[in-house]
Each structure stands twice: as structure tokens, then as C-alpha cells.
Coordinates of C-alpha atoms and ligand atoms in Angstrom, one line a residue:
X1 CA -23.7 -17.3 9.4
X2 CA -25.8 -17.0 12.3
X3 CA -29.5 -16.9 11.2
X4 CA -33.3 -17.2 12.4
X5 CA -34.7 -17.4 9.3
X6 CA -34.1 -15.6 6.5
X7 CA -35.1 -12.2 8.3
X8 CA -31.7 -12.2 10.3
X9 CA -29.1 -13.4 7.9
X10 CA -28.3 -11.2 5.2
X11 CA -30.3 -8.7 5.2
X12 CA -32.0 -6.5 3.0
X13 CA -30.8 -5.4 -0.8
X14 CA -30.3 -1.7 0.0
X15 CA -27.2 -3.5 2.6
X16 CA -26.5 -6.2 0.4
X17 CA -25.9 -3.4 -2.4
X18 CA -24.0 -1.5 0.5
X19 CA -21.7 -4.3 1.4
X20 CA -21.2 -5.3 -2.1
X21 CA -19.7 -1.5 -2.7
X22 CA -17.6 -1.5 0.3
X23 CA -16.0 -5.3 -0.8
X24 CA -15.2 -3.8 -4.5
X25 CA -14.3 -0.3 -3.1
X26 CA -10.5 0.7 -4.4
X27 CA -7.7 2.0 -1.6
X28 CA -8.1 5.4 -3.2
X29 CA -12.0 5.5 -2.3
X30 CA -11.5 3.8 1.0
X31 CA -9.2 6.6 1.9
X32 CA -10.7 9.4 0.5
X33 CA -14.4 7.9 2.5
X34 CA -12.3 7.7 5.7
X35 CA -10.7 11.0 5.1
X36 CA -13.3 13.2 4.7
X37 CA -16.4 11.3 6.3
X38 CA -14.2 9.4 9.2
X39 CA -16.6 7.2 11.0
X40 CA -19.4 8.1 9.3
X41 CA -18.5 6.6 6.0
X42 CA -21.4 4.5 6.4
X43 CA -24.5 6.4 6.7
X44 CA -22.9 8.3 4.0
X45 CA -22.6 5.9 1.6
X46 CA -26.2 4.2 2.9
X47 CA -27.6 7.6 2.1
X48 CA -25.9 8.0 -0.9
X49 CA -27.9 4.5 -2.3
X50 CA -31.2 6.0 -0.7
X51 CA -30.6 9.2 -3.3
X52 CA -29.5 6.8 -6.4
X53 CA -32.5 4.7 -5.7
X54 CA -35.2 7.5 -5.2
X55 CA -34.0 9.0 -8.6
X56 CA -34.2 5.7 -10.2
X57 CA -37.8 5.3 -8.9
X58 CA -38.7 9.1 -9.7
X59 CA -37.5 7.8 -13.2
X60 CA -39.3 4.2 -13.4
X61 CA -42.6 6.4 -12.1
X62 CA -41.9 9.2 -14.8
X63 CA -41.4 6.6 -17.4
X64 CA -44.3 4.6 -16.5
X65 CA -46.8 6.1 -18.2
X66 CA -45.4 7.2 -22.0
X67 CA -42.8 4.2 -22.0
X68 CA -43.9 1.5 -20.1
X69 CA -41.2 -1.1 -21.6
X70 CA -38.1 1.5 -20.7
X71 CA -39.6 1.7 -17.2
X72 CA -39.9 -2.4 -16.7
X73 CA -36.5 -3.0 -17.9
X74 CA -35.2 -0.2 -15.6
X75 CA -37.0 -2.1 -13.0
X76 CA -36.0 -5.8 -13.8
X77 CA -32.2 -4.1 -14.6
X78 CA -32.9 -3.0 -10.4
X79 CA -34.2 -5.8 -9.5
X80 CA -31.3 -7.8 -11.0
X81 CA -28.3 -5.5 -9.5
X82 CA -29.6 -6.0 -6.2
X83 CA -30.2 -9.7 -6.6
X84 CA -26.3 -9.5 -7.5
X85 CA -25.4 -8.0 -4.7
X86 CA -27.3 -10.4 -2.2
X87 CA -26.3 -13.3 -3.4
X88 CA -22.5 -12.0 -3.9
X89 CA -22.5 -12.0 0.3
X90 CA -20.5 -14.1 2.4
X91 CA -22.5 -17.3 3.1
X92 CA -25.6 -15.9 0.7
X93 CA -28.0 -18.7 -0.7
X94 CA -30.9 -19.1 -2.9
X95 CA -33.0 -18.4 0.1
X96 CA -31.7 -14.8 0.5
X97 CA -33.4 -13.7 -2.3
X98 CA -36.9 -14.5 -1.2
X99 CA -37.1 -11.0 0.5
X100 CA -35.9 -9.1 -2.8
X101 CA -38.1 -11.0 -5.0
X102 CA -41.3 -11.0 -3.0
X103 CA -40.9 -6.9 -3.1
X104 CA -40.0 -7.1 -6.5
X105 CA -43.8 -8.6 -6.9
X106 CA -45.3 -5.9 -4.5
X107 CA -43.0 -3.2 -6.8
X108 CA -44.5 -4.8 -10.1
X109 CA -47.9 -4.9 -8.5
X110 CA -48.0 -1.0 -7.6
X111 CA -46.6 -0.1 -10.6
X112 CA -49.6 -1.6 -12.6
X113 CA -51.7 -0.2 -10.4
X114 CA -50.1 3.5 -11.0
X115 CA -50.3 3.2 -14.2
X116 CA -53.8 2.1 -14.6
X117 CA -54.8 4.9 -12.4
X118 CA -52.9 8.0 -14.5
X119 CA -54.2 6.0 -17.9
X120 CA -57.5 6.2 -16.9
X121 CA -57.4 10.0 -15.7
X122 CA -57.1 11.7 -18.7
X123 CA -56.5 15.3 -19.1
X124 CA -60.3 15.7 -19.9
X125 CA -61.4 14.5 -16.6
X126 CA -60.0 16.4 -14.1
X127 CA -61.2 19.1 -12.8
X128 CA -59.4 21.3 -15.2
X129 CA -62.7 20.6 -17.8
X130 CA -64.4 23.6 -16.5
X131 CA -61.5 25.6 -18.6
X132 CA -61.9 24.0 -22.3
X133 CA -60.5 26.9 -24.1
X134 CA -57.1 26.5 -22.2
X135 CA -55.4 22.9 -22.6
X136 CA -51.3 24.1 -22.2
X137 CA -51.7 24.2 -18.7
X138 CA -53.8 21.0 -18.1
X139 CA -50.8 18.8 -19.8
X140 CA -48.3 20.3 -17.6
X141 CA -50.3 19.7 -14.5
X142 CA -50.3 16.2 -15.7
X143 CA -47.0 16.5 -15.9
X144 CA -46.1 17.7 -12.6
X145 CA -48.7 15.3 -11.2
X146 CA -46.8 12.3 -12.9
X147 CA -43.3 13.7 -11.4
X148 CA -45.2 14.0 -8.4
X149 CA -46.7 10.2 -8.1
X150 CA -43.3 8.8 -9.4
X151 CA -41.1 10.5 -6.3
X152 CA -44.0 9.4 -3.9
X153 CA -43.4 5.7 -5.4
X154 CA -39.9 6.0 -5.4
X155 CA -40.2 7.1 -1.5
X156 CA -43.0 4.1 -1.0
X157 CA -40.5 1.8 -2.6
X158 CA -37.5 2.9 -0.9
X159 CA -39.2 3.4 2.7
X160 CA -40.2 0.0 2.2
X161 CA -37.4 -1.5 1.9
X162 CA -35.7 0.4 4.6
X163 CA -38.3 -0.6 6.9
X164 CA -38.1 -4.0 6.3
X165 CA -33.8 -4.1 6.7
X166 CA -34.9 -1.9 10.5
X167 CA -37.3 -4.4 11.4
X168 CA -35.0 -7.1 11.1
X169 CA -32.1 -5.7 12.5
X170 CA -33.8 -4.4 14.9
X171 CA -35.4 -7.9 15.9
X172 CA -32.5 -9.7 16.4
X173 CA -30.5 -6.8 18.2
X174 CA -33.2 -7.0 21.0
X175 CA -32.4 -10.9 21.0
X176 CA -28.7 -9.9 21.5
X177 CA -29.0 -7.5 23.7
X178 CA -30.6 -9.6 26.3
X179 CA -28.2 -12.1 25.4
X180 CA -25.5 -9.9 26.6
X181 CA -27.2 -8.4 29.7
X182 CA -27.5 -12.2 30.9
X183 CA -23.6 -12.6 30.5
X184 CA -21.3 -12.9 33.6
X185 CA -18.2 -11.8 32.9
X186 CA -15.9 -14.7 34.1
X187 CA -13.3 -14.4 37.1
X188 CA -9.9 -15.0 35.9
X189 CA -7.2 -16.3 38.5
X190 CA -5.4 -13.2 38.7
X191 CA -7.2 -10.2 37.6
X192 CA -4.9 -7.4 35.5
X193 CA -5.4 -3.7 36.8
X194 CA -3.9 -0.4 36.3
X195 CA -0.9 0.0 38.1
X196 CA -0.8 3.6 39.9
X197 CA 0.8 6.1 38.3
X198 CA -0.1 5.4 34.9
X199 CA -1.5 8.1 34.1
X200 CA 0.6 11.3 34.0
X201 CA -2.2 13.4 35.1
X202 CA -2.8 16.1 32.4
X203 CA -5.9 17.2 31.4
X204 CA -6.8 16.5 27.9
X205 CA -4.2 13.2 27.4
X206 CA -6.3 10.1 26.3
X207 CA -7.2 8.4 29.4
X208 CA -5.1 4.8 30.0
X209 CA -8.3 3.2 29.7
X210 CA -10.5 4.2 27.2
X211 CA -13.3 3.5 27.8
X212 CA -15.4 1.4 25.8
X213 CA -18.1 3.3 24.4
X214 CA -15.6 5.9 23.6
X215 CA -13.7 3.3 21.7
X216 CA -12.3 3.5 18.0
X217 CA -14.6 1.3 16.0
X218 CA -13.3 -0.2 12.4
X219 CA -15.0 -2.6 10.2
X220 CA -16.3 -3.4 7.2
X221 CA -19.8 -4.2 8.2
X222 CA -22.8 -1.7 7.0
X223 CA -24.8 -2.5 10.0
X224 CA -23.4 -4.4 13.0
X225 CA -24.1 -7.6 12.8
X226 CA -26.0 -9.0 15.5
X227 CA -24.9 -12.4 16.6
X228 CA -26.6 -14.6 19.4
X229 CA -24.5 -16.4 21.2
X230 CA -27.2 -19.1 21.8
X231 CA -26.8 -20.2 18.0
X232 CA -23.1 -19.0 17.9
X233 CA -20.3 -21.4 17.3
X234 CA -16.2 -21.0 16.9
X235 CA -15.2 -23.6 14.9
X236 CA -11.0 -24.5 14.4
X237 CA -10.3 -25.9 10.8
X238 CA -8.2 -26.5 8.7
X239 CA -4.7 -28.1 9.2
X240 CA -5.6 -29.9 12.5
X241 CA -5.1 -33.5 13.8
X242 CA -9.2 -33.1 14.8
X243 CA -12.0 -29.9 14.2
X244 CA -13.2 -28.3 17.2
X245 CA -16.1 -25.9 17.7
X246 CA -16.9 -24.7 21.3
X247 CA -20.1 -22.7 22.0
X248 CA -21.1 -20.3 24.2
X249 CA -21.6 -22.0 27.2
X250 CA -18.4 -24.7 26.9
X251 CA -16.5 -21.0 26.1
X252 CA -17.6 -20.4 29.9
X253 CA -15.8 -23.3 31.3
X254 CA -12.5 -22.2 29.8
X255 CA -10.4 -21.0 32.1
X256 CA -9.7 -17.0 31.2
X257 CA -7.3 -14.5 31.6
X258 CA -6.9 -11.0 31.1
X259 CA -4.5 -8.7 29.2
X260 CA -3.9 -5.4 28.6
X261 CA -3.7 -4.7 25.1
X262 CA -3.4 -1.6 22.8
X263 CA -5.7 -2.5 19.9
X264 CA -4.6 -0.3 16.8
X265 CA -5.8 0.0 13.2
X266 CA -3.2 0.1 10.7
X267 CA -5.2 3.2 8.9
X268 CA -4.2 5.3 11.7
X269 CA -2.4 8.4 10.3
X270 CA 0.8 9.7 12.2
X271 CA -1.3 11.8 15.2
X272 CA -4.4 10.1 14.3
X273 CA -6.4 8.3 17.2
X274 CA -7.4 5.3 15.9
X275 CA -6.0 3.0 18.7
X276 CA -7.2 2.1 22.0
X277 CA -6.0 0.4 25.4
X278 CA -8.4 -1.9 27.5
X279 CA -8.1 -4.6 29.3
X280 CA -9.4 -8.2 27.7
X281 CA -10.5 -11.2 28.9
X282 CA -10.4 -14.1 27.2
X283 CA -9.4 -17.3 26.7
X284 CA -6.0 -17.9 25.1
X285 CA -6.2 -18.9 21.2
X286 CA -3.3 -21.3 21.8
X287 CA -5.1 -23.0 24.0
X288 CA -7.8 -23.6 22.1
X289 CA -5.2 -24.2 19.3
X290 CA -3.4 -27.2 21.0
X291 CA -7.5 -28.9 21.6
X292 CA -7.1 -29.1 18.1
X293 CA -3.6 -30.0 17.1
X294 CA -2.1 -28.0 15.0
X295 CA 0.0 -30.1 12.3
X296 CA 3.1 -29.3 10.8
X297 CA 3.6 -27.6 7.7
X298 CA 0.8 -24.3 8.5
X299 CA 2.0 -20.7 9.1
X300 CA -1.4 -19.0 9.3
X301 CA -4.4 -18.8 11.1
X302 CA -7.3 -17.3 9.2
X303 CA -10.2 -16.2 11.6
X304 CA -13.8 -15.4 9.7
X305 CA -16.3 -13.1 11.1
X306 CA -19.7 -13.4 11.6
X307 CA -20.5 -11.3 8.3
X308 CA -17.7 -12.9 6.2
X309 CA -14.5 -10.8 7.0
X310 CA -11.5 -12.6 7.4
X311 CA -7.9 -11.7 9.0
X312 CA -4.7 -14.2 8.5
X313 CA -2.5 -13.7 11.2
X314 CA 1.0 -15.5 11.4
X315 CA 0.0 -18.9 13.5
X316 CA 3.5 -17.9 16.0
X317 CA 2.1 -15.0 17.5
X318 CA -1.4 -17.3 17.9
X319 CA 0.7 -20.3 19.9
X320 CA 3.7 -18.5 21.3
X321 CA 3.5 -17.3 25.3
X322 CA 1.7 -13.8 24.1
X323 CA -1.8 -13.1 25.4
X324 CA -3.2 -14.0 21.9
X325 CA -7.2 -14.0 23.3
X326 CA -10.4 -15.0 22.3
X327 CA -12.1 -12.2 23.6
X328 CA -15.3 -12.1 25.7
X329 CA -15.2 -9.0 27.6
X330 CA -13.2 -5.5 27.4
X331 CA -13.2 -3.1 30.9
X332 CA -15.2 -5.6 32.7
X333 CA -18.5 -6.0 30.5
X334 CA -19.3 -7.8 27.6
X335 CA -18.5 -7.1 24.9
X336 CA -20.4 -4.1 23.0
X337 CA -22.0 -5.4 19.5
X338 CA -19.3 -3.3 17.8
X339 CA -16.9 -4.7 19.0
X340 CA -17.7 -8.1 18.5
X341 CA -20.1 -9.4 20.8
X342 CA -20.0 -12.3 21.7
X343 CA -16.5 -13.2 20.8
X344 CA -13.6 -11.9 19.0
X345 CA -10.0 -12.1 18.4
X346 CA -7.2 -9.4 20.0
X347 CA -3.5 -10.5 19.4
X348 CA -0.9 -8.1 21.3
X349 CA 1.7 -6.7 18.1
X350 CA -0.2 -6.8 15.1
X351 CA -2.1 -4.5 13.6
X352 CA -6.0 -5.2 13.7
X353 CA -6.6 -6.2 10.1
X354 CA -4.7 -8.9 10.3
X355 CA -5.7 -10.3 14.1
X356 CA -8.6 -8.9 15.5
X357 CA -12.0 -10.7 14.2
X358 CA -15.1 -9.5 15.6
X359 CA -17.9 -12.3 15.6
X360 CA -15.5 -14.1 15.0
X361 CA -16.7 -17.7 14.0
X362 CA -13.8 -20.0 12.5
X363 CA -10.4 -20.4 12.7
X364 CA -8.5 -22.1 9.8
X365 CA -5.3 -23.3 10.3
X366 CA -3.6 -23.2 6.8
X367 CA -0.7 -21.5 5.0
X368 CA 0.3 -18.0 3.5
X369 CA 0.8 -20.1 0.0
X370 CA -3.0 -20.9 0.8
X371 CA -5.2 -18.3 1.9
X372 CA -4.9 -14.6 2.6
X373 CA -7.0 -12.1 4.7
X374 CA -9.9 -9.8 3.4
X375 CA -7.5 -6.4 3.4
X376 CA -4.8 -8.5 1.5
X377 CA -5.5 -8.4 -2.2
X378 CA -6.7 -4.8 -1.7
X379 CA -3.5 -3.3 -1.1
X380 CA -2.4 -4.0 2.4
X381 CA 0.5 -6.1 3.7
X382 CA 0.6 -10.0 4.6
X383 CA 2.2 -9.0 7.8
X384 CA 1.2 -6.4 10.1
X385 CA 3.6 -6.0 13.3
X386 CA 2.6 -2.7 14.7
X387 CA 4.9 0.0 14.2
X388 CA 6.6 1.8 17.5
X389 CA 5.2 5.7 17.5
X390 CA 3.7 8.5 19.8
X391 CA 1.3 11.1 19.4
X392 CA 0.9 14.7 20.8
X393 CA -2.9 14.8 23.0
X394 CA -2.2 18.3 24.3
X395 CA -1.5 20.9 23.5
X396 CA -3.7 20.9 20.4
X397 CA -1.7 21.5 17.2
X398 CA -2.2 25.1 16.1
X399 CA -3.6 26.4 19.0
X400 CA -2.3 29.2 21.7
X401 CA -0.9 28.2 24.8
X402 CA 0.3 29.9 28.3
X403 CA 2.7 29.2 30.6
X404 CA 1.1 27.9 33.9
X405 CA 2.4 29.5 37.2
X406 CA 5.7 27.7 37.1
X407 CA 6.1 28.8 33.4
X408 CA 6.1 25.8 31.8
X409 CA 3.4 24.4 29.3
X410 CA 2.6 20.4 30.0
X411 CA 3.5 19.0 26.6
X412 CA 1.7 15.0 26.8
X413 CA 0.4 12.4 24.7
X414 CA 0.8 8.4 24.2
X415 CA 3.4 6.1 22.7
X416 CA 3.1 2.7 22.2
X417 CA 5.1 -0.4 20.6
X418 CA 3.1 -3.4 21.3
X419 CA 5.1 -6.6 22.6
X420 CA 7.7 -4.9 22.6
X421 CA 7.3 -2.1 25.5
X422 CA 8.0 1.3 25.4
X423 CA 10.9 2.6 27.2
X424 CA 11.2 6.3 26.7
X425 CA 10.0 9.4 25.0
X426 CA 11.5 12.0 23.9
X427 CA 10.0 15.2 22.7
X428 CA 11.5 17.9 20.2
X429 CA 10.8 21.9 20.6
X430 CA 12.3 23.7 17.0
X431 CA 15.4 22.3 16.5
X432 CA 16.3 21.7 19.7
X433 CA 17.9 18.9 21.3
X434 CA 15.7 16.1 22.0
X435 CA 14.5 15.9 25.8
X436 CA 13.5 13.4 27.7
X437 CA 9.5 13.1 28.7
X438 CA 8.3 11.2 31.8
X439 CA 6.6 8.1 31.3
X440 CA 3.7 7.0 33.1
X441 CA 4.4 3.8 35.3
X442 CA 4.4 0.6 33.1
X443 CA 1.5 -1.4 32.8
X444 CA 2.3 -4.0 29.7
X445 CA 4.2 -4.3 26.6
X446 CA 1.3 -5.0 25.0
X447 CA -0.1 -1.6 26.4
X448 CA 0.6 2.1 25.2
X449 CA 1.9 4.8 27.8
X450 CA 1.4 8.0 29.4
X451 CA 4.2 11.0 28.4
X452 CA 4.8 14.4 29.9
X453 CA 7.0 16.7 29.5
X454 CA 7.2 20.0 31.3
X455 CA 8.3 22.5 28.8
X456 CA 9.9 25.5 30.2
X457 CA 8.1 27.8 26.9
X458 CA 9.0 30.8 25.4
X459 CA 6.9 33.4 23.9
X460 CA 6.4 33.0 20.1
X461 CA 5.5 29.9 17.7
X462 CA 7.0 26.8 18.0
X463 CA 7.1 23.4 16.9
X464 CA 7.3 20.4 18.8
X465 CA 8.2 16.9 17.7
X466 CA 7.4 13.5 19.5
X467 CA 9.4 9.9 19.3
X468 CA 9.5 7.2 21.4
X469 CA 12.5 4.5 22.0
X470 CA 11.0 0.5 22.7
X471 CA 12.8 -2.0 24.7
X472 CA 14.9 -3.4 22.7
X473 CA 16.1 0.2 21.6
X474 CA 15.3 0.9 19.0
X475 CA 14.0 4.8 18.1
X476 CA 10.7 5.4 16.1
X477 CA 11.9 5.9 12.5
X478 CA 11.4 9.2 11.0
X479 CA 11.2 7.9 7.6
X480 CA 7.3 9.8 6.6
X481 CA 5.0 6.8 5.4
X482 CA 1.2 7.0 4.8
X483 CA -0.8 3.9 6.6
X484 CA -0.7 1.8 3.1
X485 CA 0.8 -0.9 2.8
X486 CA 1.7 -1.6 6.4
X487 CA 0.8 1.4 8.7
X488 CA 1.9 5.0 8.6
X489 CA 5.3 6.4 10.5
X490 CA 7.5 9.6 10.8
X491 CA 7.1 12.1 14.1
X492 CA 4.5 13.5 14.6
X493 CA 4.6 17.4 14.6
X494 CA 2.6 20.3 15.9
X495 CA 2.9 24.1 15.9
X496 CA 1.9 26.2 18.9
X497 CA 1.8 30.1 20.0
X498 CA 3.2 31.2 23.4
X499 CA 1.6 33.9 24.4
Ligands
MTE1 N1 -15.5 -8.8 11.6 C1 -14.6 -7.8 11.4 N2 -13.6 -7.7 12.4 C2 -12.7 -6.7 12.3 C3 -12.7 -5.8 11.2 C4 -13.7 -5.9 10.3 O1 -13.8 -5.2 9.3 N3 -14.7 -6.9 10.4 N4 -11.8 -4.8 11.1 C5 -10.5 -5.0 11.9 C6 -9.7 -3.8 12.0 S1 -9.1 -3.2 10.6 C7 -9.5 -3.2 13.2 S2 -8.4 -1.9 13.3 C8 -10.1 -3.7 14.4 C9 -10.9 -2.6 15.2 O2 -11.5 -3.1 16.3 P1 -12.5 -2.2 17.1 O3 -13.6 -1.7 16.1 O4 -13.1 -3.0 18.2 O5 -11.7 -1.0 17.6 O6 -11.1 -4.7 14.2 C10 -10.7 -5.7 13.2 N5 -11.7 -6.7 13.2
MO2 MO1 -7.8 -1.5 11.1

């Protein structure tokens, strides 16, 4: 783990709690967070601790003054779940629980200090005394006033410890920042572009590059990690004749390349839009392999991240003549921190829970029988070769649509079949034959493409269907799956009004 003392590395118990969550969370949750809170699954659920802890703090304050002993073991019970959580972290040591323990002291030391201060305020002295004859309402303003100190502790507490996570994050995100305005993006020998033509021209399609700030983002990570490429290392382990770690700078002296590749999670619903095409440079993996020498006998790479998260891809697609790259740059810059500045792993084919490390930090040559990836054991396949489909950008399903002057309605969208290539698309309207789409010119196998099909509409509702065909012919199934185990297919489907 990159650190700078304590302050960078894992960081505060609110995230440690946080990250803790997210490692235990079932298929069913993950789905039903991604569902219905998308990418913002995370402030959710970071928001969600914020309320649990405020109550818990309204409580302990509430508590504090009738039963003191119920509000100290609510406090150490805290204390202790937290501490759990910190030191359950990839990489976590003794050391990590410094910060926790130091504001479990400050916590311990205000609380006494509450308490002594609504102890010795009794009823009698306030400036209720002036009313003798009428105590009801004196011991419900102490009351209230008790409720009231106990959610401005909870918010001390909590703001606290907030703070403190901000600060440090914040700290060393400056560091990286500057880090990654200093980078020069290498030259590579023979520099990829777009070829003309590959984009079909329509309005509203996803553009052939997407561009990087408008990129999906997918990870486990509560806040993104922020890693310095002056302390960071890649280190190659495992089943090899000799270790190797590179840093930044040797990384520079690699010779690079780049590749266009259509990065896609396997979480992506039929229609949904979590994929993206760039163009990467890198340095090949099996190059950096073959410094270390793989030996015989391994069939899996598994790459570690920065923050812990692991992917085991199959060690053929990492040595074979793909552009398997460790990635320092996608459209010409850096990379961003969320997409795993300063290096990361992008393997043309497969899916990217099982290839694409951000920070990524180790490779471990090893075995299937040995070791397995992060998304594994929580109900995702071994193997993730991406699955040949399309998707309908315009028009929008459910919406009403006219003719243009020649009318026809552009019906467009992407398809893509990594490594393999995609070499046509059909599209579908009712139950119609299926007609073929043109494609926007070729650019890569590894890379999606542009469809359109001028569709000479009639007035009414209609439903159009989408597939695509790859090189080695073979049709996008129409079997229905959802993205568990190994990524979701069928056609996807839209309804439309001609009017
Ligand atoms: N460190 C780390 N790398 C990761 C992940 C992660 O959770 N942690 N998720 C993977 C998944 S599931 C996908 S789909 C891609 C997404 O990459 P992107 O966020 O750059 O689009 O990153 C992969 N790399
Ligand atoms: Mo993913």
C-alpha cells in the first residue's frame, strides 16, 4: 500500500467501516445499490453510516446522563466495530488504528466533560427557579436540552471524523495531482488514431471516443485512492524464474504502444452503457512478463490494486500477441485518478473484473487451483470473455419519433465483440425480417462500432430489435441472461411512436 504516514494509507473508520460493508455486501445488495442508486452507490451508502452514526451518538449523549454504563459500552461496542473494520483492510496494521484510538480518547474525554456539565446543572439552577410552583415543564426542558447536547455531540463526533478522512484525502490528492500534471505522456512508434468514417454521424450515438471524463467508472473503492507514483511500485510475483518491480520512472523507459480497446463491465445490463472505447497506451504486460520468466505449470495472473482489489485473468490472453497493456495514459493524458492513475491493467476480450486493475501494484503469476479474483467467491465467473452484443443510442426507447425529409428515422447505436471484431449489424422492426445496418469504418477488434440504419418508418408504434454478427460469424445469442454470473445477453429491444 502506498503510504506517507499513517494519514494516507487507510484511512479513516467511517471508510474503513464503508469498505468493510461493500467487501461483505451480498450479489443481491450489490445489484439492488447499482440498480437503484447507479453511480452514486457510494455517497449513498457513506451517508447512510453518517445517519447510523449520528443516531448512535444522539443515543450515547441521551444515555449519558441517567445510564452512564449503557452509554460507555455503546461507545467501546463503536469503538470496537470500527477498529474491526480498519484493521479487516487490505494491507491494515497495528498502526492504522492510531487515528481511531486517539479520537476514541478525545470521544471519552468530551463525554466526561458533557456529563459533568448536565450533572452539575440541576433543574433548580436554571433560570427556570423564578417559577417554583411549576416543575413539569423544567424536567422536560432538561429533557429536550439533553436530546439537544447529545445530537450536537453526535454531529461534533461525526464531523470530526469526517474532517479528519477530508483532510487526508485531500492531502495526498494535491500530491497526485501534481504528480500527474508533471507526466509526459510517452511517444509510441506508431501512434493509433481514428480511422475516418468511424463514426456514422448521428446525433445522439455515443461518440467513438468517449471521452475520458465522461467515462464509465466501476470499482470497489469508497474514495479513490490516491497513489503517488514517486513511492509507487509494480511488482511481478509469484511463479517466476526472478521478481521484478519497475517504478515510475524505469516504466518511462519502456517502450509503449497504443491500442484501442473497448473496456466493459460485466454488470452492464442488455442496453445499459457501462462500456467505453479509448485509446491506451501502455506498455505490453507480456513484455514485462517475459523480464520475469514465467515458469511452467501457471494459468493465471492475479493483478492487486492499490486498495487491495484483485482480478485473475487467464495468463494466455496476458502473453499471447493481444495488446494486453499496462496502462499509463487513455485519449492522450494521464490517466484520471479514477481510472487508475498512475498505472493500470486493460486486456482486449475480457470483461473488466477479471483484467483491468486500477493502481494496480502486483502481478502474481500463479494458478486457478491457487488463487482467485476479488468478484470470484461472490458470485461471478472464473472466466470472463466478453460477450458479442449492440445497443440502441437513438432513438430513445419509448419515445416519439418523425420521419426526417426523406422519411426515414436514423435508427443507431454500438456493437462490439472484443478480439474478435464485429462484422455486421442487423436491426429488427416488429417482426420483420432482419436488415442490415451500416457500420462505421473499422478501427480494431478490440474496439466497438458505429451502426445506422435508415429506417423507412411508418406511422404507429413499433418495436425495434438490435444484434450484431463477429468475425468469426457467429450471431449475438438471443438467449435473455442477467449480467450474473458472466455478463448479461439477449437483443436489446425498444418501442417507439411514429407520428
Ligand atoms: N482497483 C480496482 N480496479 C478495478 C475495479 C475495482 O473495483 N478496483 N473494478 C474493475 C471493473 S469491474 C471494471 S468494469 C473496470 C472499470 O474501469 P473504469 O472505471 O476505468 O471504467 O475496472 C476494473 N478495475
Ligand atoms: Mo465491471
Amino acid at each position: 500500500m502506498q503510504r506517507a504516514g499513517w494519514s494516507s494509507g487507510t484511512p479513516s473508520p467511517v471508510l474503513a467501516v464503508g469498505g468493510a460493508f461493500i467487501d461483505r455486501t451480498p450479489p443481491w445488495l450489490k445489484n439492488f445499490a447499482v440498480n437503484n442508486f447507479g453511480t452514486h452507490d457510494k455517497q449513498i451508502l457513506l451517508a447512510g453510516i453518517a445517519v447510523v452514526l449520528l443516531v448512535l451518538s444522539m443515543l450515547i449523549g441521551v444515555l449519558l446522563v441517567r445510564r452512564v454504563m449503557a452509554a460507555l459500552v455503546l461507545f467501546v461496542v463503536l469503538v470496537a466495530v470500527a477498529g474491526a473494520a480498519v484493521i479487516s483492510r487490505p494491507h491494515a496494521s497495528g498502526v492504522d488504528l492510531v487515528p481511531l484510538l486517539l479520537g476514541a480518547l478525545v470521544g471519552l474525554w468530551t463525554l466526561s466533560i458533557w456529563r459533568r456539565r448536565l450533572l452539575t446543572e440541576p433543574a433548580g439552577q436554571s433560570r427556570h427557579t423564578d417559577e417554583p410552583g411549576n416543575t413539569e415543564p423544567v424536567a422536560r426542558a432538561m429533557v429536550d436540552r439533553r436530546r439537544v447536547l447529545g445530537a450536537a455531540l453526535g454531529a461534533v463526533v461525526v464531523g470530526a471524523l469526517m474532517t479528519t478522512a477530508g483532510r487526508a484525502i485531500s492531502g495526498s490528492a494535491r500530491a497526485v495531482q501534481q504528480a500527474r500534471a508533471a507526466f509526459v505522456v510517452p511517444k509510441v512508434p506508431r501512434p493509433v488514431t481514428v480511422p475516418a468514417g468511424a463514426s456514422v454521424g448521428v446525433p445522439g450515438v455515443t461518440p467513438f471516443i468517449v471521452p475520458s471524463d465522461e467515462f464509465y467508472r466501476i470499482d470497489t473503492a469508497l474514495v479513490v485512492p490516491q497513489v503517488n507514483p514517486d513511492t509507487w511500485r509494480l511488482r511481478v510475483t509469484g511463479m517466476v524464474e526472478h521478481e521484478v518491480e519497475v517504478d515510475w520512472p524505469t516504466l518511462q523507459t519502456k517502450p509503449m504502444q497504443d491500442a484501442m480497446i473497448t473496456l466493459m463491465c460485466v454488470s452492464n445490463e442488455v442496453g445499459g452503457s457501462l462500456n467505453g472505447n479509448t485509446i491506451w497506451t501502455g506498455w505490453p504486460v507480456r513484455e514485462l512478463l517475459a523480464e520475469a520468466g514465467v515458469k511452467p505449470g501457471a494459468d493465471m495472473v492475479l493483478s492487486t490494486s492499490a486498495d487491495g482489489w484483485t482480478a485473475g485473468t487467464p495468463l494466455s490472453a496476458l502473453t499471447d500477441n493481444r495488446n494486453a497493456l499496462v496502462a499509463v495514459a487513455m485519449d492522450g493524458q494521464a490517466l484520471p485518478p479514477e481510472h487508475g492513475f498512475p498505472a493500470r491493467i486493460v486486456v482486449p476480450g475480457l470483461y473488466g473484473y477479471v483484467s483491468a486493475t486500477k493502481w494496480v501494484t502486483e502481478l502474481k503469476v500463479t494458478t486457478y487451483a491457487k488463487d482467485q479474483g476479488y468478484w470470484t467467491p461472490r458470485g461471478w465467473s472464473q472466466m470472463g470473455p466478453v460477450k458479442t452484443s449492440s445497443r440502441i443510442d437513438v432513438p430513445q426507447n419509448g419515445t416519439q419519433v418523425k420521419p426526417g425529409a426523406n422519411g426515414k428515422v436514423a435508427v443507431a447505436g454500438v456493437a462490439w465483440a472484443q478480439h474478435r471484431g464485429v462484422k455486421a449489424v442487423q436491426v429488427r422492426i416488429d417482426n420483420g425480417p432482419w436488415q442490415t445496418a451500416r457500420l462505421g469504418t473499422d478501427a480494431s477488434i478490440d474496439a466497438w462500432r458505429q451502426w445506422v440504419y435508415e429506417w423507412p418508418a411508418t406511422k404507429g408504434q413499433h418495436t425495434i430489435a438490435v444484434r450484431a454478427t463477429d468475425d468469426t460469424g457467429a450471431v449475438q445469442t438471443s438467449v435473455q441472461a442477467a449480467p450474473a454470473p458472466n455478463g448479461s445477453s439477449g437483443y436489446d429491444t425498444i418501442t417507439v411512436t411514429v407520428g
